[in-house]
Coordinates of C-alpha atoms in Angstrom, one line a residue:
Chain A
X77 CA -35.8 -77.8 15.7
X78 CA -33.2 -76.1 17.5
X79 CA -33.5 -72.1 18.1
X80 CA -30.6 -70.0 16.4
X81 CA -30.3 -66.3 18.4
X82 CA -30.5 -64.3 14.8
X83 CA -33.3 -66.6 13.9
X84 CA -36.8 -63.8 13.3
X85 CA -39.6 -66.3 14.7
X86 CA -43.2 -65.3 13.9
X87 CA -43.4 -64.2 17.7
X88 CA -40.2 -61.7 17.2
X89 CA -42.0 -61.0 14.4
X90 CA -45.3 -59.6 15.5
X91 CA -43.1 -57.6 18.4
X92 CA -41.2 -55.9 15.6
X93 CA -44.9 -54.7 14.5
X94 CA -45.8 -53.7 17.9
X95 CA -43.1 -52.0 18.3
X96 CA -42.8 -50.3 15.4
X97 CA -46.3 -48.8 16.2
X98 CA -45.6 -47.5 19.5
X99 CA -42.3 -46.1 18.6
X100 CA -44.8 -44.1 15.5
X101 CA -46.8 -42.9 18.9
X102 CA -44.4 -42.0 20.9
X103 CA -42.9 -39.6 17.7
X104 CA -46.3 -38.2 16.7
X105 CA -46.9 -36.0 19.5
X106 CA -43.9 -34.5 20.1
X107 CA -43.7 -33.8 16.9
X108 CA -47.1 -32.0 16.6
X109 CA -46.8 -29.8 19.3
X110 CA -43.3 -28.8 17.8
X111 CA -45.5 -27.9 14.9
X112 CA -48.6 -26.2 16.8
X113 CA -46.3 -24.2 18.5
X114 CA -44.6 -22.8 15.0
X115 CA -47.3 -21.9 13.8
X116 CA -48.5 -20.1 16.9
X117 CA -45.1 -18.2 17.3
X118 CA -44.8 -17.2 13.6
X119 CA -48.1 -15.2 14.3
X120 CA -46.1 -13.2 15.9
X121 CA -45.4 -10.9 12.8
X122 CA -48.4 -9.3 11.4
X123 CA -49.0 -10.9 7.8
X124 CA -49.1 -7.5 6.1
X125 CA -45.1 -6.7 7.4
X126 CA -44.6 -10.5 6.2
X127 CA -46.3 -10.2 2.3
X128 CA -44.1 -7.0 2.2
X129 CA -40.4 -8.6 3.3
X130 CA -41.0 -11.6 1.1
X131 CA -42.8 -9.4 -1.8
X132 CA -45.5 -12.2 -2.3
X133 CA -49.1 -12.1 -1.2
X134 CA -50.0 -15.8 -1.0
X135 CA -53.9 -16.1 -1.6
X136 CA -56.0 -18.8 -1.4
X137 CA -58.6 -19.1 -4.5
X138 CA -60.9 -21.5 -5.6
X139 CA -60.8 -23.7 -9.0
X140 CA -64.3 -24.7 -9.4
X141 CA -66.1 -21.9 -8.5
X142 CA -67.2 -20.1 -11.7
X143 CA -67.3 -16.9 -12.2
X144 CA -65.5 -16.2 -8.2
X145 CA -62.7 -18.8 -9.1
X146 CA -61.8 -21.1 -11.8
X147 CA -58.8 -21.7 -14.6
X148 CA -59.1 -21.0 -17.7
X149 CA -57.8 -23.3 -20.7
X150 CA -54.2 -22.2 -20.5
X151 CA -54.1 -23.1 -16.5
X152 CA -54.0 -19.8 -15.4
X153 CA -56.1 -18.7 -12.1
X154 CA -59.0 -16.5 -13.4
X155 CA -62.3 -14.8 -11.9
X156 CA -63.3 -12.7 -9.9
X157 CA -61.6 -13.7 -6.3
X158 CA -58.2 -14.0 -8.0
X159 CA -58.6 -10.9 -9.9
X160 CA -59.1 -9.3 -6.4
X161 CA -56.2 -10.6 -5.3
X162 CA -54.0 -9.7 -7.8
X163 CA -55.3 -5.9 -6.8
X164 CA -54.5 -6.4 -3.8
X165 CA -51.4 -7.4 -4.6
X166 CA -50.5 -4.4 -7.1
X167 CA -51.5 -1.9 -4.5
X168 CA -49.0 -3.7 -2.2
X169 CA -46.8 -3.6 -4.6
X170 CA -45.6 -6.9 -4.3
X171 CA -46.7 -10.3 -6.7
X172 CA -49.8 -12.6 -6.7
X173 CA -48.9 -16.1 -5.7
X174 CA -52.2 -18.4 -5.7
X175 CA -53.0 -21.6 -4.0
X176 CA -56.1 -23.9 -4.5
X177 CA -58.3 -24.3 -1.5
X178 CA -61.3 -25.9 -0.8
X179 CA -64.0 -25.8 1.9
X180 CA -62.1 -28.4 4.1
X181 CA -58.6 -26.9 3.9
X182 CA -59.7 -23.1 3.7
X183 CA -59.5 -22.8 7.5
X184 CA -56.4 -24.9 7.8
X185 CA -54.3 -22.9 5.3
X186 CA -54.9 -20.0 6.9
X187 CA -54.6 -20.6 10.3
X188 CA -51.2 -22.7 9.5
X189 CA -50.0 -19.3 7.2
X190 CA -49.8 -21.5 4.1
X191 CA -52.1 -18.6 3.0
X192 CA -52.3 -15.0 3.7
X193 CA -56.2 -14.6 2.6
X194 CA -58.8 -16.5 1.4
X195 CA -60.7 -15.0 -1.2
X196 CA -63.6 -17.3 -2.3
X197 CA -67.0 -18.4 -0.7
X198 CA -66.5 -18.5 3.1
X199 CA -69.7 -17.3 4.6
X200 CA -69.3 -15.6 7.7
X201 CA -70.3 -17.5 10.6
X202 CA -69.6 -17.2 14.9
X203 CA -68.3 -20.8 15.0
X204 CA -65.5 -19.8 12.1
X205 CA -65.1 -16.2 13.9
X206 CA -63.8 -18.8 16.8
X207 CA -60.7 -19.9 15.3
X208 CA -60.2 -17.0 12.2
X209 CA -61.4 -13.8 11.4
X210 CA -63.0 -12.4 8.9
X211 CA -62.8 -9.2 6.7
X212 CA -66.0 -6.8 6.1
X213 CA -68.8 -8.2 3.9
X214 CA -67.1 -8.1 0.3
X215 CA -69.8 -10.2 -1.3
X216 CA -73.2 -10.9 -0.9
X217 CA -74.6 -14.1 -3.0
X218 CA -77.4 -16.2 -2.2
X219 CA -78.1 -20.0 -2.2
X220 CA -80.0 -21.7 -4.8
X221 CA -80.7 -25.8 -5.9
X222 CA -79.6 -26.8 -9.0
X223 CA -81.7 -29.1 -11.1
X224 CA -81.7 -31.4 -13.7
X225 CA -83.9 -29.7 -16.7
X226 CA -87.4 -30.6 -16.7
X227 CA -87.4 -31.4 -12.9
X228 CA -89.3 -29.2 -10.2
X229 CA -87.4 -26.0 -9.4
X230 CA -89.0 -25.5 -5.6
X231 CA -86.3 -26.4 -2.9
X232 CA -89.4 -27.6 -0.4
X233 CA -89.6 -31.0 -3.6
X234 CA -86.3 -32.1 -2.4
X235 CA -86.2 -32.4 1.6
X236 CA -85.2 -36.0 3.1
X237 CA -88.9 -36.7 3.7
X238 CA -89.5 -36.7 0.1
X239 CA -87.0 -39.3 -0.2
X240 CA -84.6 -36.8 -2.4
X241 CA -81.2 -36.8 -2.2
X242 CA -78.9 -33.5 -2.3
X243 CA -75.2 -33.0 -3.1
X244 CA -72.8 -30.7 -1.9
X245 CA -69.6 -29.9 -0.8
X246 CA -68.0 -31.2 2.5
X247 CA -67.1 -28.3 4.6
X248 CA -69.8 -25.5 3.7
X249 CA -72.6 -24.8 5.6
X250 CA -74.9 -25.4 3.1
X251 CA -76.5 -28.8 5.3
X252 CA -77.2 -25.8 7.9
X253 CA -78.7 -23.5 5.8
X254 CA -81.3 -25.8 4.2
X255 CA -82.0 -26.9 7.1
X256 CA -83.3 -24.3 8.5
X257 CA -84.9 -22.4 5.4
X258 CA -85.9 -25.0 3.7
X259 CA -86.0 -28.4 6.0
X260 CA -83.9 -31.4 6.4
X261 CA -81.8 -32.8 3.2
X262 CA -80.1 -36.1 3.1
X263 CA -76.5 -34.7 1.6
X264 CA -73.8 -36.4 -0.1
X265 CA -71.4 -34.6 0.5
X266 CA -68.3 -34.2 -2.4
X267 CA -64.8 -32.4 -2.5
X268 CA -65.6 -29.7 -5.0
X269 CA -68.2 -28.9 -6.4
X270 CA -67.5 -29.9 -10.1
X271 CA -67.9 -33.2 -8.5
X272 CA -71.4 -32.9 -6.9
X273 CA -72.5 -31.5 -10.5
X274 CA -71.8 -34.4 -12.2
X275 CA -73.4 -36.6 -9.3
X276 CA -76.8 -34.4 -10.3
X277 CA -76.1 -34.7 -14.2
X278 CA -75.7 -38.5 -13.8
X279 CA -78.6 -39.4 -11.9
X280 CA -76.6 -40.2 -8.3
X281 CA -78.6 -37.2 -6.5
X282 CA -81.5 -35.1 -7.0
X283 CA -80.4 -31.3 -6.7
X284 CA -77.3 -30.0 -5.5
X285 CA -77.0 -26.8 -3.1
X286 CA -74.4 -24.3 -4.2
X287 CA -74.0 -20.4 -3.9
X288 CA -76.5 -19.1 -6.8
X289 CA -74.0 -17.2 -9.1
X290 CA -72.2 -20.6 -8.9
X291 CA -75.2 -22.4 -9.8
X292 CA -76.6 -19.7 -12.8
X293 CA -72.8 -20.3 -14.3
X294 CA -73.1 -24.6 -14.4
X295 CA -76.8 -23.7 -15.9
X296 CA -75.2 -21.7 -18.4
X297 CA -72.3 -24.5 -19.1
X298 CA -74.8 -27.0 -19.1
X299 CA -78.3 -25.7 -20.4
X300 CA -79.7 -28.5 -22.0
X301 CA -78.3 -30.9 -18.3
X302 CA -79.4 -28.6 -15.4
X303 CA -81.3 -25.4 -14.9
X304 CA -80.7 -23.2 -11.5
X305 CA -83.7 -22.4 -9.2
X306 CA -84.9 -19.7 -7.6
X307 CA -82.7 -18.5 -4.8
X308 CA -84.1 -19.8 -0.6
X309 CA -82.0 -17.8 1.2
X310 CA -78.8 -14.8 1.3
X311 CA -75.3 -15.3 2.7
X312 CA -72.7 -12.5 3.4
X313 CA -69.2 -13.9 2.2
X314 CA -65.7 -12.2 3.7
X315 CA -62.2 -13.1 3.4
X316 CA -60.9 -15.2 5.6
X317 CA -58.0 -14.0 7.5
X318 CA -55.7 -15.0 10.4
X319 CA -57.0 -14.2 14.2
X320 CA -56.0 -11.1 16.0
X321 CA -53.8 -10.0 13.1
X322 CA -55.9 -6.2 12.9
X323 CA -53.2 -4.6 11.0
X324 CA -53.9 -6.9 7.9
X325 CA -56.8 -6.6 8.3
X326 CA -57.7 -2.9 8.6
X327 CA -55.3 -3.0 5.2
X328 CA -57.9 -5.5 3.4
X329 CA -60.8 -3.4 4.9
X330 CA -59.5 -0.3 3.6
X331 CA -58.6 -1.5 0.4
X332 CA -61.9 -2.7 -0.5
X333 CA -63.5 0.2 0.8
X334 CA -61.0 2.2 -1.0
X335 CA -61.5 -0.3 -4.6
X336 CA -65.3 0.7 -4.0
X337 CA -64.4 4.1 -4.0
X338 CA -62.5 4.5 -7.3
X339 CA -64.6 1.7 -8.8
X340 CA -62.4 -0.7 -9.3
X341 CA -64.4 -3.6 -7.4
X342 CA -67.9 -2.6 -9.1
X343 CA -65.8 -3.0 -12.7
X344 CA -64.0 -6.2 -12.0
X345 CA -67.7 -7.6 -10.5
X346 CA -69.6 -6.5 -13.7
X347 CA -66.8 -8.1 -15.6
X348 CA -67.5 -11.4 -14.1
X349 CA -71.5 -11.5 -13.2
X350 CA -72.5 -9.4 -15.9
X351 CA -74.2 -6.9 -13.9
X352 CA -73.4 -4.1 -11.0
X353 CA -73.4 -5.2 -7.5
X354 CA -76.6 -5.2 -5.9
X355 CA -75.1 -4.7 -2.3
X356 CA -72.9 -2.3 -0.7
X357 CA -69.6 -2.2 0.9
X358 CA -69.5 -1.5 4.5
X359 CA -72.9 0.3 4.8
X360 CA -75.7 1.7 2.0
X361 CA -74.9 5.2 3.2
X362 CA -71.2 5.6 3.3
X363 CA -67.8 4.2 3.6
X364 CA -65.5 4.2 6.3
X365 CA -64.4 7.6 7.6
X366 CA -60.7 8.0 7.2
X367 CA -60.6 10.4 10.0
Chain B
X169 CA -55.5 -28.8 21.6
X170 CA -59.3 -30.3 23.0
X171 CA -59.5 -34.0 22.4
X172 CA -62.9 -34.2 24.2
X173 CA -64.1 -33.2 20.4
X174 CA -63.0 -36.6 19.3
X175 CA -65.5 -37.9 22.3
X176 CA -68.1 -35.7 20.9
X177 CA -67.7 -37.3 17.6
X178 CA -67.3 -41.3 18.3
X179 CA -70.5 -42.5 17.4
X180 CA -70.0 -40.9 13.8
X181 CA -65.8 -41.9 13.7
X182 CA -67.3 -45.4 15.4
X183 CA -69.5 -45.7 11.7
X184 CA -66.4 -44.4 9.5
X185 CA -64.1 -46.8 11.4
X186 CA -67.0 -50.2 10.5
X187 CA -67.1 -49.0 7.2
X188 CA -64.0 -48.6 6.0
X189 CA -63.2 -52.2 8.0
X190 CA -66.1 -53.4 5.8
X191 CA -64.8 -51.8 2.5
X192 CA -61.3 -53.0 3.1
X193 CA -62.2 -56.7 3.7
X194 CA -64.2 -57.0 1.2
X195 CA -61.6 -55.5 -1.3
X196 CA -58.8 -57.4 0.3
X197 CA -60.7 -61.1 -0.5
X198 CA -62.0 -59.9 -4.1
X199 CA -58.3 -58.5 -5.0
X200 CA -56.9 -61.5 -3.4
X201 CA -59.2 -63.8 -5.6
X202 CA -59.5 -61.9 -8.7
X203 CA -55.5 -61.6 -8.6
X204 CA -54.8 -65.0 -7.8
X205 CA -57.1 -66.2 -10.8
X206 CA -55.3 -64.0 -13.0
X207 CA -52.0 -65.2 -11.7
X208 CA -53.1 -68.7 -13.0
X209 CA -54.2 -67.7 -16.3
X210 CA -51.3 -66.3 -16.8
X211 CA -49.3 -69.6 -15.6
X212 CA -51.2 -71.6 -18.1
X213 CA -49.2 -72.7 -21.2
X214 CA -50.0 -70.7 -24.2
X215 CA -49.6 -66.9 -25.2
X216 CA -52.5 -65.9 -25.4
X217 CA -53.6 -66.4 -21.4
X218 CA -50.3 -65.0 -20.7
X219 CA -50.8 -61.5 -23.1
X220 CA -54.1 -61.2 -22.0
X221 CA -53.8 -61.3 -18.3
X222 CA -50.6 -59.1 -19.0
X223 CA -52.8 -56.4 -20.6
X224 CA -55.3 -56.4 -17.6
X225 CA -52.4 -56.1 -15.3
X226 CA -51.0 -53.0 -17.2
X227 CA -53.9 -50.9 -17.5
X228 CA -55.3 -51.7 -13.9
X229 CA -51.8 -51.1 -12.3
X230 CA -51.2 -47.8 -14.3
X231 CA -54.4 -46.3 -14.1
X232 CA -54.8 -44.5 -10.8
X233 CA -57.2 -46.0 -8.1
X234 CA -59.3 -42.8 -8.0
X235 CA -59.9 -42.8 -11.3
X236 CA -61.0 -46.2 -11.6
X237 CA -63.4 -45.1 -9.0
X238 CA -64.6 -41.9 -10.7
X239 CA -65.3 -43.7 -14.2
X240 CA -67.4 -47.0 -12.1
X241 CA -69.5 -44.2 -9.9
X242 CA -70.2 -41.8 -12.8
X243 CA -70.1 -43.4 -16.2
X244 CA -71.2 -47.1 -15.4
X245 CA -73.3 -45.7 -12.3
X246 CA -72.7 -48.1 -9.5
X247 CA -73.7 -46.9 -5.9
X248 CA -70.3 -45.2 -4.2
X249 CA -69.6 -47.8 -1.8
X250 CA -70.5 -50.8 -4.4
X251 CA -68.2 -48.8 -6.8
X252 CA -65.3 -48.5 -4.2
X253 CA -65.3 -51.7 -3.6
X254 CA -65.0 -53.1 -7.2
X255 CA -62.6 -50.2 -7.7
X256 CA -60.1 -51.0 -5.2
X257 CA -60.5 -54.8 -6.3
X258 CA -59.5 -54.3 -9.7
X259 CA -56.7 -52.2 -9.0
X260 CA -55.4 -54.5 -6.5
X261 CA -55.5 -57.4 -7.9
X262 CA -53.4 -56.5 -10.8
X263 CA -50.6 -56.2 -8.3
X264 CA -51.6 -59.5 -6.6
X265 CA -51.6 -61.0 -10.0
X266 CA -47.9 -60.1 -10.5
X267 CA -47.2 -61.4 -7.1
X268 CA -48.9 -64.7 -7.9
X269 CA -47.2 -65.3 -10.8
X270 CA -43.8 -64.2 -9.1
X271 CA -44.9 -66.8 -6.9
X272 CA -45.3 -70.0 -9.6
X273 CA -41.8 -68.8 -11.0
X274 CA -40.1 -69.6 -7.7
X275 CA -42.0 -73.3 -7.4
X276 CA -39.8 -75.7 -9.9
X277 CA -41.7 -76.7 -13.2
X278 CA -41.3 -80.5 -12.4
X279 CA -44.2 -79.6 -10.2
X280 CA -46.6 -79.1 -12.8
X281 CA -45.3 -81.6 -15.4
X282 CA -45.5 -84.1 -12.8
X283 CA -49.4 -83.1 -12.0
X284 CA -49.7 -83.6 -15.8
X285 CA -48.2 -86.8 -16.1
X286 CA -50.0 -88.3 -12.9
X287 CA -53.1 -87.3 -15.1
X288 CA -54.7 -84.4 -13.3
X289 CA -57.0 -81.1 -14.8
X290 CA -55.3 -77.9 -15.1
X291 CA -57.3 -76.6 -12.1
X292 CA -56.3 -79.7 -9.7
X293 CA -53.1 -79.0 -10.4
X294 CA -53.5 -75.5 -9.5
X295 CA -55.6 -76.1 -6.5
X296 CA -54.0 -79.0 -5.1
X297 CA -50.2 -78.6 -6.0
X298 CA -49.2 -75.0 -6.9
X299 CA -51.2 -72.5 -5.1
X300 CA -50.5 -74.2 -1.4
X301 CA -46.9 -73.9 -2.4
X302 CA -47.0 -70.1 -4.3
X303 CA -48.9 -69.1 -1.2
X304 CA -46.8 -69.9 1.7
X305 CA -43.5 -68.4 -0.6
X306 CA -45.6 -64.9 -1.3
X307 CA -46.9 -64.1 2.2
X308 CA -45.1 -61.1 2.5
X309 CA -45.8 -59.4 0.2
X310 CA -49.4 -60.5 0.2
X311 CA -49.2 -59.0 3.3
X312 CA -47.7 -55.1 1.9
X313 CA -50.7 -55.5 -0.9
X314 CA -53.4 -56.0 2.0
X315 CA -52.2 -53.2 3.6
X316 CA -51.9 -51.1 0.4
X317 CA -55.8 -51.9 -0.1
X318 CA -56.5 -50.4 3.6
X319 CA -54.1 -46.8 2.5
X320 CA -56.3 -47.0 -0.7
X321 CA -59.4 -46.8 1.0
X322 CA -58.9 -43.5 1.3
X323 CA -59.8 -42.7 -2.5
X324 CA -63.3 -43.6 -1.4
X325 CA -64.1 -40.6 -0.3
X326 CA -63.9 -38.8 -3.0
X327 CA -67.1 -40.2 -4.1
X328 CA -69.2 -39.6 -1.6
X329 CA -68.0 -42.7 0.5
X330 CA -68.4 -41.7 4.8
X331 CA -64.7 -43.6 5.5
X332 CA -62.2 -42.3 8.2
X333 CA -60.7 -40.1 5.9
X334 CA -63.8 -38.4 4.9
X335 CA -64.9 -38.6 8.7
X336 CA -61.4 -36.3 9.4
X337 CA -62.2 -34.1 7.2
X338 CA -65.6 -33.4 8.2
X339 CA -64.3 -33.0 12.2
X340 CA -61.8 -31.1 10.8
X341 CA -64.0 -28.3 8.7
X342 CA -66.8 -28.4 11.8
X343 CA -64.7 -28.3 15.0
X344 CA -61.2 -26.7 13.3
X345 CA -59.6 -29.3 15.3
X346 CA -57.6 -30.6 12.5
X347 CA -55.0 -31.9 14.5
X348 CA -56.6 -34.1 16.8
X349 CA -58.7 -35.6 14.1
X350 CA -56.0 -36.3 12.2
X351 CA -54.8 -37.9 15.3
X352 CA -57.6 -40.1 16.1
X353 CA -57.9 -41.2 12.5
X354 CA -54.2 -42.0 11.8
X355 CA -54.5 -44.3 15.2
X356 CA -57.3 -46.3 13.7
X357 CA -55.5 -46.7 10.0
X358 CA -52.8 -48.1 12.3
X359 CA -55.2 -50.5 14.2
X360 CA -56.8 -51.8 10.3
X361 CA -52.6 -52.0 9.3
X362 CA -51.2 -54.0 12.3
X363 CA -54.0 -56.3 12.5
X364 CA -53.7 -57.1 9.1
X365 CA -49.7 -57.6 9.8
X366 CA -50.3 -59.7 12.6
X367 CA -53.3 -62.0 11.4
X368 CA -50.7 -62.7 8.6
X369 CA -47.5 -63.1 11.0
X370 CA -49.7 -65.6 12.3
X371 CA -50.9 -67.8 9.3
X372 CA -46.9 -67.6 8.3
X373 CA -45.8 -69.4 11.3
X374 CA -49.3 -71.6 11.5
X375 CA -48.1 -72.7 7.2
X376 CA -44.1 -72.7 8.4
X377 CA -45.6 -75.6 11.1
X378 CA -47.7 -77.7 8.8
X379 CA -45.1 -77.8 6.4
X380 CA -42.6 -79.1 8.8
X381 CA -45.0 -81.9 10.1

């Protein structure tokens, strides 16, 4: 058969693919240090001039996180995290704009300025201190296994050797911290944490490993499903906020020192876990001197 | 940026990569058989075939992969890869079914009043007569399905399932090098993609050259 010049033969065919694919190569990595780079140089700017030009302080909040973050039934952003964050953003006097993150994109949101703060769960750790930093200890919480009812409450039933299996969520340190308090789990690791529950409730795993307030609140959604148990070991929790940026960050330190003062944080934290805070900000025998 | 964390890393993106080679193949064949069988139910004379593999095809097509996934992991209770799998399959093959019988609409009806008439089954026919022919005319876009199931994949993870995706997000929220495992992972989705194009580039022109002989 003779061989037309517009004729697309298999052969021309798969070189179309090929080069398609290196073409998508060669555009990939310009294109992504354009985009490092941006985000380096908008840093530039300290974030707390920025929330004040634009009048918005962007924060990053959990959803399934009861009582630190979760939406109520008309869809609005509710707990304690983003009731902190709409303090902060009254005594900035600017609005509360909130944005869903989750232990895998928590890091990322920041450091790319999709968010000014994260106010949830991040435990404060050196590896994390590499990349972002972190506020003064505004939480203290501890971790605790959540069980199905009837089932043994005593973390040391549920390591790999026991041929247990654990949930959690993908991008906590929660793996870590079992490990070494507890001894080594054999995770499956979900997105959120809503998801990991219902793995325990239907059977897939045997415990899962969240932050205990977290766990007391599914116990109290679920009593008859899961039970929470005692807690195995503590975790200090700050908000996560871009690196070498001190000026926003003195401002958040400040502020919570100054909401502990006037007792604004102990009010909105007893409206939430139903009890006063059993820590203290910045140190048990005083605050920050302003001088 | 520090690619040597993707070096630090291969053995576990070397076990996403397998898997999600493993899940994709085996989703690729069930979609493709499931879909194709549909397809000839819904060729077969008669309206009720044709409304019930029409109903199937609505609800799988319309009903979000991941969600497919989430009701066969936590309300039947299938293990998460098993439940990927079957997942992806069903979903698929609603897609493949419409291509299938987009296919038998473009081969002439003489075909298969002929097979009647030279006294063959309903399944000869289909084996023998229409399928060779339906297959050859639907290649491509056999070919964007196959590569749909591999994009798919990535649902998987959101039950548990180790697959590239999940692997990128656990460099990612470990090392903070986000980037370069996005990187490393969009390089192997493209590796899973192209093969996929090319093996079929291939059986086109391998068909195109039995048909002419």
């Amino acid at each position: 058969m003779r061989k037309y010049p517009g004729l697309i033969t298999s052969r021309r065919r798969s070189m179309f693919v090929i080069i398609r694919f290196m073409t998508t190569l060669a555009l990939l990595f310009p294109f992504a240090s354009l985009t490092s780079a941006f985000a380096q140089c908008s840093c530039q700017e300290s974030t707390l001039d920025k929330i004040r030009r634009v009048g918005v302080f962007t924060a990053g909040v959990r959803v399934d996180y009861p009582p630190l973050g979760f939406i109520d039934k008309s869809g609005e952003n509710v707990g304690f995290a983003p009731d902190l964050a709409r303090e902060f953003a009254r005594r900035l006097g600017v609005r509360a704009k909130f944005v869903t993150t989750i232990s895998q994109n928590r890091i990322a949101n920041v450091v790319s300025n999709i968010i000014d703060a994260e106010i949830s769960s991040a435990s404060i750790t050196r590896k994390r201190e590499e990349v972002v930093d972190f506020s003064i200890i505004y939480m203290w919480d501890e971790g605790a296994l959540l069980v199905r009812k009837g089932e043994s409450e005593d973390p040391h039933d549920y390591v790999k050797a026991k041929g247990k299996k654990l949930s959690t969520i993908q991008g906590g340190i929660y793996p870590i911290l079992f490990k070494n308090n507890v001894g080594e789990g054999d995770f499956v690791l979900f997105q959120e944490y809503t998801d990991a529950l219902l793995a325990l409730i239907n059977g897939k795993v045997d415990g899962e490993v969240l932050d205990a307030t977290n766990a007391a609140a599914f116990a109290k959604q679920y009593p008859d499903k899961v039970t929470s148990g005692p807690p195995f070991v503590r975790i200090a929790l700050g908000i996560t906020l871009r690196q070498n940026d001190s000026k926003w960050r003195n401002w958040i330190n400040h502020t919570l020192q100054d909401m502990w003062a006037d007792g604004t944080y102990q009010k909105l934290y007893e409206q939430y876990y139903g009890e006063k805070p059993k820590f203290y900000m910045w140190s048990p025998f005083l605050l920050e001197p302003k001088g | 940026m520090d690619w040597h964390v993707l070096w630090e890393y291969r053995e576990a993106l070397w076990h996403s990569f397998v898997l999600t080679c493993v899940i994709c193949a085996l989703s690729i064949v069930g979609s493709f058989v499931v879909g194709t069988c549909a397809g000839c139910i819904g060729a077969l004379p008669g309206e009720v075939a044709s409304r019930f593999v029409s109903a199937y095809v609505e609800l799988m097509r319309n009903v979000p992969a991941v969600i497919i996934l989430f009701f066969l992991y936590f309300i039947v209770g299938i293990d998460a890869i098993t439940a990927g799998v079957l997942g992806l399959t069903l979903h698929h093959s609603a897609y493949i079914a419409d291509v299938t019988t987009a296919g038998f609409r473009s081969i002439s009806r003489e075909q298969f009043e002929g097979g009647v008439a030279c006294g063959h089954s309903y399944p000869q026919i289909f084996y023998h007569i229409l399928i060779p022919q339906e297959f050859r005319n639907t290649l491509p876009s056999m070919t964007s399905q196959f590569i749909g199931v591999v994009k798919n994949s990535a649902v998987c993870m959101f039950i548990g399932v180790e697959d590239l995706t999940w692997q990128t997000q656990e460099i990612s929220s470990t090392t903070f090098r986000g980037f370069e495992a996005a990187a490393a992972i969009t390089l192997l989705y493209l590796v899973i993609s192209i093969s996929i194009a090319l093996g079929m580039n291939a059986l086109q022109s391998h068909l195109r050259k039995s048909a002419r002989a």
